[in-house]
Coordinates of C-alpha atoms in Angstrom, one line a residue:
X1 CA 0.0 0.0 0.0
X2 CA 1.5 3.3 -1.0
X3 CA 2.3 5.6 1.9
X4 CA 1.8 9.3 1.5
X5 CA 4.2 11.2 3.7
X6 CA 2.3 14.4 3.2
X7 CA -1.0 12.8 4.2
X8 CA 0.6 11.6 7.4
X9 CA 1.9 15.1 8.2
X10 CA -1.4 16.7 7.4
X11 CA -3.4 14.3 9.5
X12 CA -1.0 14.8 12.4
X13 CA -1.2 18.5 12.2
X14 CA -5.0 18.4 11.9
X15 CA -5.3 16.1 14.8
X16 CA -3.1 18.3 16.9
X17 CA -5.1 21.4 16.2
X18 CA -8.2 19.7 17.5
X19 CA -6.6 19.4 20.9
X20 CA -6.8 22.4 23.2
X21 CA -3.2 22.3 24.2
X22 CA -2.1 22.4 20.5
X23 CA -4.5 25.1 19.6
X24 CA -3.2 27.2 22.4
X25 CA 0.4 26.6 21.5
X26 CA 0.3 27.4 17.8
X27 CA 0.9 31.1 17.2
X28 CA 0.9 33.6 14.3
X29 CA 4.2 35.3 14.2
X30 CA 4.2 38.6 12.4
X31 CA 7.0 40.4 10.6
X32 CA 7.1 43.7 8.8
X33 CA 10.0 44.0 6.3
X34 CA 11.2 46.4 3.7
X35 CA 13.7 45.2 1.1
X36 CA 16.1 47.9 0.0
X37 CA 19.6 48.6 -1.5
X38 CA 22.2 49.8 1.0
X39 CA 25.9 50.3 1.4
X40 CA 27.6 47.5 3.4
X41 CA 31.1 46.0 3.9
X42 CA 30.7 42.3 4.3
X43 CA 34.4 41.7 3.8
X44 CA 35.6 45.2 4.7
X45 CA 35.2 46.4 1.1
X46 CA 32.1 48.6 0.8
X47 CA 29.6 47.6 -1.9
X48 CA 25.9 48.0 -2.6
X49 CA 23.8 45.0 -1.5
X50 CA 20.2 44.1 -0.8
X51 CA 19.2 44.1 2.8
X52 CA 16.0 43.9 4.9
X53 CA 15.1 46.6 7.4
X54 CA 18.6 47.9 7.1
X55 CA 20.1 44.6 8.1
X56 CA 22.5 42.1 6.4
X57 CA 21.9 39.2 6.5
X58 CA 18.2 39.7 6.9
X59 CA 16.4 39.3 10.3
X60 CA 16.3 35.7 11.7
X61 CA 12.8 34.2 11.8
X62 CA 12.2 31.9 14.8
X63 CA 9.0 30.0 15.2
X64 CA 7.7 26.7 16.5
X65 CA 6.3 23.8 14.4
X66 CA 2.7 24.5 13.7
X67 CA 3.0 28.2 13.9
X68 CA 1.8 30.5 11.1
X69 CA 4.5 32.9 9.8
X70 CA 3.2 36.2 8.4
X71 CA 5.6 38.5 6.6
X72 CA 4.4 41.8 5.2
X73 CA 7.1 42.5 2.6
X74 CA 7.5 45.9 1.0
X75 CA 9.7 46.3 -2.0
X76 CA 11.9 49.3 -1.4
X77 CA 14.1 48.6 -4.5
X78 CA 13.7 51.5 -6.9
X79 CA 13.8 49.8 -10.3
X80 CA 13.2 46.0 -9.9
X81 CA 10.8 43.5 -8.5
X82 CA 11.4 41.1 -5.6
X83 CA 10.2 37.9 -4.1
X84 CA 11.4 35.8 -1.2
X85 CA 11.5 32.0 -1.2
X86 CA 11.2 30.2 2.2
X87 CA 13.8 27.4 1.5
X88 CA 12.7 24.0 2.9
X89 CA 9.2 25.1 3.9
X90 CA 6.8 22.9 1.9
X91 CA 4.0 25.4 1.7
X92 CA 1.3 22.8 2.2
X93 CA -1.9 24.4 1.0
X94 CA -0.2 27.7 0.2
X95 CA 1.7 27.2 -3.0
X96 CA 1.4 30.9 -3.9
X97 CA 3.6 31.7 -0.8
X98 CA 6.6 29.8 -2.1
X99 CA 8.2 32.9 -3.4
X100 CA 9.3 32.0 -6.9
X101 CA 8.9 34.7 -9.5
X102 CA 7.1 33.6 -12.7
X103 CA 6.3 30.2 -11.1
X104 CA 4.3 30.7 -7.9
X105 CA 3.7 34.5 -8.0
X106 CA 4.3 37.8 -9.7
X107 CA 7.4 39.7 -8.7
X108 CA 6.4 42.4 -6.2
X109 CA 6.8 45.8 -7.9
X110 CA 8.7 48.7 -6.4
X111 CA 6.8 50.4 -3.6
X112 CA 4.3 47.6 -3.5
X113 CA 3.7 45.2 -0.6
X114 CA 2.8 41.5 -0.6
X115 CA 2.0 39.5 2.5
X116 CA 3.4 36.0 2.8
X117 CA 1.3 33.7 5.1
X118 CA 2.3 30.1 5.6
X119 CA 2.5 27.4 8.3
X120 CA 5.9 26.0 9.3
X121 CA 4.8 22.4 9.7
X122 CA 7.9 20.7 11.1
X123 CA 11.0 21.7 13.1
X124 CA 14.4 22.1 11.4
X125 CA 17.1 24.4 10.2
X126 CA 16.0 26.5 7.2
X127 CA 16.7 29.8 5.6
X128 CA 15.1 32.3 3.1
X129 CA 16.4 34.1 0.1
X130 CA 15.5 36.1 -3.0
X131 CA 14.3 34.1 -6.0
X132 CA 14.1 36.8 -8.6
X133 CA 17.1 37.2 -11.0
X134 CA 20.2 36.7 -9.0
X135 CA 19.2 38.7 -5.9
X136 CA 20.3 35.9 -3.5
X137 CA 23.9 36.7 -4.7
X138 CA 23.3 40.3 -3.8
X139 CA 22.7 39.5 -0.2
X140 CA 19.0 38.9 0.0
X141 CA 18.9 36.1 2.5
X142 CA 18.6 35.2 6.2
X143 CA 18.0 32.3 8.7
X144 CA 14.7 30.6 9.4
X145 CA 14.7 28.4 12.5
X146 CA 11.7 26.2 13.4
X147 CA 11.8 24.7 16.9
X148 CA 9.8 21.7 18.1
X149 CA 6.2 22.5 19.2
X150 CA 5.5 23.0 22.9
X151 CA 5.4 19.7 24.7
X152 CA 7.7 18.0 22.1
X153 CA 11.4 17.2 22.4
X154 CA 14.2 16.8 19.9
X155 CA 15.7 13.2 19.8
X156 CA 19.0 14.5 21.0
X157 CA 20.2 16.7 23.9
X158 CA 22.3 19.9 23.9
X159 CA 23.0 22.8 26.2
X160 CA 23.2 25.7 23.7
X161 CA 22.8 26.7 20.1
X162 CA 25.0 28.4 17.5
X163 CA 23.8 29.6 14.1
X164 CA 26.1 29.6 11.1
X165 CA 24.7 31.0 7.8
X166 CA 27.3 30.5 5.1
X167 CA 27.6 32.4 1.9
X168 CA 30.0 33.6 -0.8
X169 CA 30.5 37.2 -1.8
X170 CA 31.3 38.9 -5.1
X171 CA 32.5 42.5 -5.5
X172 CA 31.0 42.6 -9.0
X173 CA 27.3 43.5 -9.0
X174 CA 24.7 40.9 -9.9
X175 CA 23.7 43.0 -12.9
X176 CA 27.2 42.9 -14.3
X177 CA 27.3 39.2 -13.6
X178 CA 23.9 38.5 -15.4
X179 CA 24.9 40.6 -18.4
X180 CA 28.2 38.6 -18.7
X181 CA 26.3 35.2 -18.4
X182 CA 24.0 36.3 -21.2
X183 CA 26.6 37.9 -23.4
X184 CA 28.1 36.9 -26.7
X185 CA 31.0 36.1 -26.1
X186 CA 30.2 34.6 -22.8
X187 CA 31.7 36.1 -19.6
X188 CA 31.9 33.8 -16.6
X189 CA 31.4 35.3 -13.2
X190 CA 34.7 33.8 -11.8
X191 CA 35.3 32.8 -8.2
X192 CA 33.9 34.8 -5.3
X193 CA 36.2 37.3 -3.6
X194 CA 35.4 36.1 -0.1
X195 CA 33.4 33.6 2.0
X196 CA 31.1 34.9 4.7
X197 CA 30.0 33.5 8.0
X198 CA 26.8 35.2 9.2
X199 CA 27.5 37.9 6.6
X200 CA 31.0 38.7 7.7
X201 CA 34.4 37.8 6.1
X202 CA 37.8 39.2 5.1
X203 CA 39.2 40.1 1.7
X204 CA 42.9 39.9 0.8
X205 CA 44.0 39.2 4.4
X206 CA 43.6 36.4 7.0
X207 CA 43.1 36.3 10.7
X208 CA 45.4 33.2 10.7
X209 CA 48.2 34.9 8.7
X210 CA 50.8 33.6 11.2
X211 CA 50.0 30.1 9.9
X212 CA 49.8 31.0 6.2
X213 CA 53.1 32.3 4.8
X214 CA 52.7 35.0 2.2
X215 CA 49.3 36.1 3.6
X216 CA 48.7 39.6 4.9
X217 CA 47.4 39.8 8.4
X218 CA 44.0 41.4 8.9
X219 CA 44.4 44.6 10.8
X220 CA 42.1 45.3 13.7
X221 CA 39.6 47.9 12.6
X222 CA 36.5 49.5 13.8
X223 CA 34.1 48.3 11.1
X224 CA 31.6 46.1 12.9
X225 CA 30.1 45.0 9.6
X226 CA 33.2 42.8 8.9
X227 CA 34.4 42.2 12.4
X228 CA 35.4 38.6 13.1
X229 CA 32.6 36.3 14.1
X230 CA 32.9 34.9 17.6
X231 CA 31.0 32.0 19.0
X232 CA 31.1 32.1 22.9
X233 CA 30.9 28.7 24.6
X234 CA 31.5 27.2 28.0
X235 CA 33.7 24.2 28.6
X236 CA 32.2 20.7 28.8
X237 CA 28.9 21.6 27.2
X238 CA 27.2 20.3 24.0
X239 CA 26.2 22.8 21.4
X240 CA 23.9 22.4 18.4
X241 CA 25.4 24.1 15.4
X242 CA 22.7 25.0 12.9
X243 CA 24.5 25.4 9.5
X244 CA 23.0 26.4 6.2
X245 CA 24.6 27.4 2.9
X246 CA 23.1 30.1 0.7
X247 CA 26.1 30.4 -1.6
X248 CA 25.8 31.6 -5.1
X249 CA 28.5 29.3 -6.5
X250 CA 30.8 27.7 -3.9
X251 CA 30.5 24.3 -2.4
X252 CA 31.9 24.4 1.1
X253 CA 33.6 22.4 3.9
X254 CA 33.1 23.2 7.6
X255 CA 35.5 22.1 10.3
X256 CA 36.2 23.2 13.9
X257 CA 39.7 22.9 15.2
X258 CA 40.3 19.8 17.4
X259 CA 36.6 19.1 17.7
X260 CA 34.4 16.3 16.3
X261 CA 31.0 17.0 14.8
X262 CA 28.0 14.7 15.2
X263 CA 25.5 15.1 12.3
X264 CA 21.9 14.8 13.6
X265 CA 19.8 16.8 11.1
X266 CA 19.8 17.4 7.3
X267 CA 17.3 19.8 5.6
X268 CA 14.9 19.7 8.4
X269 CA 14.9 15.9 8.8
X270 CA 16.5 13.9 11.6
X271 CA 19.3 11.5 10.4
X272 CA 21.0 8.6 12.0
X273 CA 23.7 10.3 14.1
X274 CA 27.3 9.9 12.9
X275 CA 30.6 11.5 13.9
X276 CA 33.0 13.3 11.5
X277 CA 35.9 15.7 11.5
X278 CA 34.3 18.0 8.9
X279 CA 31.2 18.3 6.7
X280 CA 30.7 19.2 3.1
X281 CA 27.8 21.5 2.5
X282 CA 26.5 22.5 -0.9
X283 CA 24.4 25.5 -1.8
X284 CA 20.9 24.9 -0.5
X285 CA 21.9 22.4 2.2
X286 CA 21.3 22.8 5.9
X287 CA 22.5 20.6 8.8
X288 CA 22.5 20.4 12.5
X289 CA 25.7 19.1 14.1
X290 CA 26.5 18.6 17.8
X291 CA 29.8 19.8 19.1
X292 CA 31.1 19.0 22.6
X293 CA 33.5 21.6 24.1
X294 CA 35.9 19.0 25.5
X295 CA 39.2 20.5 24.6
X296 CA 41.7 22.6 26.5
X297 CA 39.6 25.4 28.1
X298 CA 42.5 27.8 28.1
X299 CA 42.5 28.0 24.3
X300 CA 40.2 29.3 21.6
X301 CA 39.7 27.3 18.4
X302 CA 39.2 28.1 14.7
X303 CA 35.9 27.6 12.9
X304 CA 37.1 27.2 9.2
X305 CA 35.0 27.2 6.0
X306 CA 36.8 26.4 2.7
X307 CA 35.9 25.8 -0.9
X308 CA 35.2 22.4 -2.3
X309 CA 34.4 21.1 -5.8
X310 CA 36.2 24.0 -7.6
X311 CA 39.8 25.1 -7.7
X312 CA 39.9 27.3 -4.5
X313 CA 40.8 30.9 -5.5
X314 CA 38.9 32.2 -2.5
X315 CA 40.5 32.2 1.0
X316 CA 38.7 30.2 3.8
X317 CA 36.4 32.1 6.1
X318 CA 37.4 32.0 9.7
X319 CA 35.5 32.5 13.0
X320 CA 36.5 31.9 16.6
X321 CA 35.1 29.3 19.0
X322 CA 35.6 31.3 22.2
X323 CA 35.9 29.2 25.3
X324 CA 34.8 31.6 28.1
X325 CA 36.3 33.2 30.1
X326 CA 39.1 33.5 27.5
X327 CA 39.1 36.8 25.6
X328 CA 36.8 36.8 22.6
X329 CA 39.5 37.9 20.2
X330 CA 42.4 35.8 21.6
X331 CA 43.3 34.1 18.3
X332 CA 43.8 30.3 18.5
X333 CA 47.4 29.2 18.8
X334 CA 46.9 26.3 16.4
X335 CA 46.5 26.6 12.7
X336 CA 43.0 26.4 11.3
X337 CA 41.8 23.0 10.1
X338 CA 42.9 22.3 6.5
X339 CA 40.1 22.1 4.0
X340 CA 40.3 18.8 2.0
X341 CA 41.6 19.1 -1.5
X342 CA 39.0 20.7 -3.8
X343 CA 38.7 17.6 -6.0
X344 CA 38.9 14.9 -3.3
X345 CA 35.5 13.6 -4.3
X346 CA 36.1 10.3 -2.4
X347 CA 36.0 12.4 0.8
X348 CA 32.8 14.2 -0.4
X349 CA 31.1 10.9 -1.2
X350 CA 32.2 9.2 2.0
X351 CA 30.4 12.0 4.0
X352 CA 27.3 12.1 1.7
X353 CA 26.8 8.3 1.7
X354 CA 26.7 8.2 5.5
X355 CA 23.6 10.4 5.7
X356 CA 20.7 8.0 6.4
X357 CA 17.3 8.5 8.0
X358 CA 16.8 8.2 11.7
X359 CA 14.7 5.3 13.0
X360 CA 11.0 6.4 12.8
X361 CA 11.3 8.3 9.5
X362 CA 8.6 7.3 7.1
X363 CA 10.1 5.0 4.4
X364 CA 9.6 5.6 0.7
X365 CA 6.9 3.8 -1.3
X366 CA 8.2 0.5 -2.5
X367 CA 7.7 1.3 -6.1
X368 CA 7.1 4.4 -8.3
X369 CA 4.5 5.2 -11.0
X370 CA 6.8 7.3 -13.1
X371 CA 10.5 7.8 -13.7
X372 CA 11.9 11.1 -15.1
X373 CA 15.5 11.1 -16.1
X374 CA 17.2 14.5 -16.4
X375 CA 20.5 14.9 -18.2
X376 CA 22.5 18.0 -17.2
X377 CA 24.5 19.3 -20.1
X378 CA 26.2 22.5 -21.1
X379 CA 25.3 23.7 -24.5
X380 CA 25.4 26.5 -27.1
X381 CA 22.5 28.4 -28.6
X382 CA 23.0 31.3 -31.1
X383 CA 26.5 31.9 -29.7
X384 CA 25.3 31.9 -26.1
X385 CA 26.3 29.3 -23.5
X386 CA 23.4 27.6 -21.7
X387 CA 22.8 24.8 -19.2
X388 CA 20.2 22.4 -20.5
X389 CA 18.0 19.5 -19.2
X390 CA 17.4 16.8 -21.8
X391 CA 18.6 19.4 -24.3
X392 CA 16.1 22.1 -23.3
X393 CA 17.3 25.2 -21.4
X394 CA 14.6 26.6 -19.1
X395 CA 13.2 30.0 -19.5
X396 CA 10.5 31.5 -17.3
X397 CA 7.3 33.2 -18.5
X398 CA 5.9 36.7 -17.9
X399 CA 2.8 35.0 -16.4
X400 CA 3.3 32.9 -13.2
X401 CA 2.6 29.3 -14.0
X402 CA 0.4 28.9 -10.9
X403 CA -2.0 31.5 -12.1
X404 CA -2.0 30.6 -15.8
X405 CA -2.4 26.9 -15.2
X406 CA -5.1 27.4 -12.6
X407 CA -7.0 29.6 -15.0
X408 CA -6.5 27.2 -17.9
X409 CA -4.9 29.8 -20.1
X410 CA -3.8 28.3 -23.5
X411 CA -0.6 30.4 -23.4
X412 CA 0.6 28.7 -20.2
X413 CA 2.4 25.8 -21.7
X414 CA 5.0 25.9 -24.5
X415 CA 4.4 23.7 -27.5
X416 CA 7.6 21.8 -26.9
X417 CA 7.0 19.3 -24.0
X418 CA 10.0 18.1 -22.1
X419 CA 11.2 14.5 -22.4
X420 CA 11.0 12.0 -19.5
X421 CA 14.4 10.5 -20.5
X422 CA 17.4 11.0 -22.7
X423 CA 19.1 8.7 -25.2
X424 CA 20.9 5.7 -23.6
X425 CA 23.7 6.1 -26.0
X426 CA 24.8 9.5 -24.7
X427 CA 28.4 9.5 -23.6
X428 CA 28.5 11.4 -20.3
X429 CA 32.3 11.3 -20.2
X430 CA 32.7 13.5 -23.3
X431 CA 31.6 17.0 -24.4
X432 CA 28.3 16.8 -26.2
X433 CA 28.6 15.6 -29.8
X434 CA 25.9 18.1 -30.8
X435 CA 26.4 21.1 -28.5
X436 CA 23.3 22.9 -29.8
X437 CA 20.2 23.3 -27.6
X438 CA 16.8 25.1 -27.5
X439 CA 14.8 26.8 -24.9
X440 CA 11.4 26.0 -23.3
X441 CA 9.4 26.0 -20.2
X442 CA 10.5 22.5 -19.0
X443 CA 7.1 22.0 -17.4
X444 CA 6.3 18.4 -16.3
X445 CA 2.7 17.8 -15.5
X446 CA 2.3 15.3 -12.7
X447 CA -0.9 13.6 -11.5
X448 CA -2.0 13.9 -7.9
X449 CA -0.5 11.3 -5.5
X450 CA 1.8 9.9 -8.1
X451 CA 5.0 8.4 -6.8
X452 CA 7.8 9.9 -8.9
X453 CA 11.4 8.8 -9.3
X454 CA 13.8 11.4 -10.7
X455 CA 17.3 10.5 -11.8
X456 CA 19.7 13.4 -12.1
X457 CA 22.5 12.5 -14.6
X458 CA 25.6 14.6 -14.6
X459 CA 27.9 14.8 -17.7
X460 CA 30.9 16.4 -19.2
X461 CA 30.6 20.1 -19.9
X462 CA 31.6 21.8 -23.2
X463 CA 35.3 21.8 -22.2
X464 CA 37.1 18.4 -22.2
X465 CA 37.5 16.8 -18.8
X466 CA 35.1 19.1 -17.0
X467 CA 32.1 18.0 -15.0
X468 CA 30.9 20.1 -12.1
X469 CA 29.1 19.6 -8.8
X470 CA 25.3 20.4 -9.0
X471 CA 23.2 20.6 -5.9
X472 CA 19.5 20.3 -6.9
X473 CA 16.7 21.7 -4.8
X474 CA 13.0 20.7 -4.9
X475 CA 10.3 23.2 -3.8
X476 CA 7.1 22.1 -2.1
X477 CA 8.4 18.7 -1.1
X478 CA 11.0 16.6 0.8
X479 CA 12.2 13.6 -1.2
X480 CA 14.0 10.4 -0.4
X481 CA 17.6 10.2 -1.7
X482 CA 17.6 6.6 -2.9
X483 CA 21.2 6.4 -4.1
X484 CA 24.1 7.6 -6.1
X485 CA 26.2 6.1 -8.9
X486 CA 29.2 6.8 -11.1
X487 CA 29.0 7.1 -14.8
X488 CA 25.8 6.7 -16.8
X489 CA 22.6 5.6 -15.2
X490 CA 21.4 2.5 -17.2
X491 CA 18.4 1.6 -15.2
X492 CA 19.5 -2.0 -15.0
X493 CA 19.8 -4.5 -12.2
X494 CA 23.2 -3.1 -11.2
X495 CA 21.8 0.4 -10.8
X496 CA 18.7 -1.0 -8.9
X497 CA 21.0 -2.7 -6.5
X498 CA 22.5 0.7 -5.5
X499 CA 19.1 2.0 -4.4
X500 CA 18.3 2.2 -0.7
X501 CA 14.6 1.6 0.1
X502 CA 15.2 0.8 3.7
X503 CA 16.5 4.0 5.3
X504 CA 17.2 6.6 2.7
X505 CA 17.4 10.2 4.0
X506 CA 14.7 12.7 3.5
X507 CA 16.1 15.9 2.0
X508 CA 15.0 18.9 -0.1
X509 CA 18.4 19.3 -1.8
X510 CA 20.6 16.6 -3.3
X511 CA 24.0 16.8 -4.9
X512 CA 25.1 15.2 -8.2
X513 CA 28.8 14.4 -8.3
X514 CA 30.9 14.9 -11.5
X515 CA 30.2 12.2 -14.1
X516 CA 27.7 10.6 -11.8
X517 CA 24.0 10.3 -11.1
X518 CA 21.6 10.7 -8.1
X519 CA 18.2 9.0 -7.7
X520 CA 15.4 10.5 -5.6
X521 CA 11.8 9.6 -5.0
X522 CA 8.8 11.8 -3.9
X523 CA 5.1 11.6 -3.7
X524 CA 3.2 14.3 -5.6
X525 CA 0.7 15.0 -2.8
X526 CA 1.1 18.8 -2.5
X527 CA -0.9 20.5 -5.3
X528 CA 0.9 23.5 -6.8
X529 CA 3.6 24.5 -9.3
X530 CA 7.1 23.7 -7.9
X531 CA 10.6 24.6 -9.2
X532 CA 13.2 21.9 -9.2
X533 CA 16.6 23.3 -10.1
X534 CA 20.3 23.6 -9.6
X535 CA 20.8 25.8 -6.6
X536 CA 24.0 27.4 -8.0
X537 CA 22.7 30.9 -8.9
X538 CA 24.5 31.4 -12.3
X539 CA 23.5 27.8 -13.4
X540 CA 19.8 28.5 -12.8
X541 CA 20.2 31.8 -14.6
X542 CA 21.6 29.9 -17.6
X543 CA 18.6 27.5 -17.6
X544 CA 19.4 24.5 -15.3
X545 CA 16.0 23.7 -14.0
X546 CA 12.5 22.2 -14.6
X547 CA 9.0 22.8 -13.3
X548 CA 6.7 20.2 -11.7
X549 CA 3.0 21.2 -12.2
X550 CA 1.2 19.0 -9.7
X551 CA -2.6 18.7 -9.5
X552 CA -3.1 22.4 -10.1
X553 CA -6.9 21.9 -10.3
X554 CA -6.8 20.9 -6.6
X555 CA -5.2 24.2 -5.5
X556 CA -7.6 26.4 -3.5
X557 CA -8.4 30.0 -4.4
X558 CA -5.2 31.8 -5.3
X559 CA -4.9 35.4 -3.9
X560 CA -5.2 37.8 -6.8
X561 CA -2.2 39.8 -5.5
X562 CA 0.0 36.7 -6.1
X563 CA -0.8 36.3 -9.8
X564 CA -2.1 39.7 -11.1
X565 CA 0.4 40.2 -13.9
X566 CA 0.9 39.2 -17.5
X567 CA -1.9 37.2 -19.0
X568 CA -3.6 36.4 -15.7
X569 CA -4.0 40.2 -15.0
X570 CA -5.9 40.5 -18.3
X571 CA -8.1 37.5 -17.5
X572 CA -8.8 38.8 -14.0
X573 CA -9.9 42.2 -15.4
X574 CA -12.2 40.3 -17.7
X575 CA -13.9 38.8 -14.6
X576 CA -12.3 35.3 -14.5
X577 CA -11.4 33.7 -11.2
X578 CA -8.1 32.1 -10.1

């Protein structure tokens, strides 16, 4: 009998709300924000970024499972729209609040206000970010933490909590970056100038210069915007580190000098605990790890974040784990932990393959109704460079899919329908024999309650011997990561043997390693229109994504404010209903 994870969650929430103690505990948490451009110095170099209420990163949202979050968002940008995506929040029953421009809603125009209202249905470590153009890379992001509901307990114990929101930072504006990506000839954005921890970093200097010959020592300055991040702790305590990555490009590795890390949560789902020296974290990932302060209490220790998966041309970000009562800025005597070699994929896979669901996690359905195989390739079109899925590069429409499909507009779907698979003869180890591609909506229509397998297949890019890491994020759902493989997915008995149906982890973001494949499974039980895309900002901008249109006829009444643009605006003026 097919098990619907979403049905289970919905029934649990509904049952809870019928109980007086649950009804009293759930709250509506209200926030009033204005998004605007402002001068800021994340790495001590002043640039213009996008902040919220004069803050960078944006304000942290903290709620409890079952609460309703209400964000009244005013667009204070002078010349462009804005939306915010609540990364990892499934938006059960509120697909218009997902915050994806051209997919779930219209971009909010300058000086206009849109109110997001949604339930955070389960505890976990999440974040939010802009999802219009490349605004995430311009600093539009912040943390979203959901604690367990009153009366509930986490399946692990800790004494305190530290939050680490990781990002990369470019000195070149996102507008210059986007023009370069769309130019002929193509201009790549390059590597970030710095890495940031909670919005702070250093450019062209290091706090640990004494351990890095040839590196300039950072001078002590009065700029609080780029002051070193200090995490105060007490000796012999256990701390929960909530770690999330909102990077534009960089894959990262996190380590804390002389300390072990116990992984207990991934993307808002509990995992079978395991101990490591460091963790790899890709754009869109979030984790909770437990750290016990069992080292020499007279010392402080480095928290180090370095680049993985690309040749590291960006210095590691450093913060200080400050054992009180030591001075907060007493620099650690030992060198920072060394980041594994950028192309040590054996290290990356060893970590990733250890992530398994904790006992009690709902298992996946035993079989699927549909399999969609998505081949990631780099291609050319009219002299431009694109990323394509099954040889179609995604472009987004002027009219949000949620509105146009709900209203049955004929213009909603492009004539070219995306393929469910790609040719088995494709050689993933070589550049594409035919590098040409086309553009389309990449909209997959999925029936309600269908169990869907998706195989993400990586391949060689246009240049010889180049295959990149791609972290893929699914909106509106968690999925089970069934397995990984090297080379081409064949769908044979050998590939089937690699799939884990016993205790696969539930995630919302999954990585594809170079020249490999990743298989996931989800149940289409959340009506809406959901993006599924590479979370690397320039890759999405260049077309690496698809859309899952799922039982749109079952979506409730869509707020007009969400979809009153493009063709839906015309239809609404004519008296139609969404």
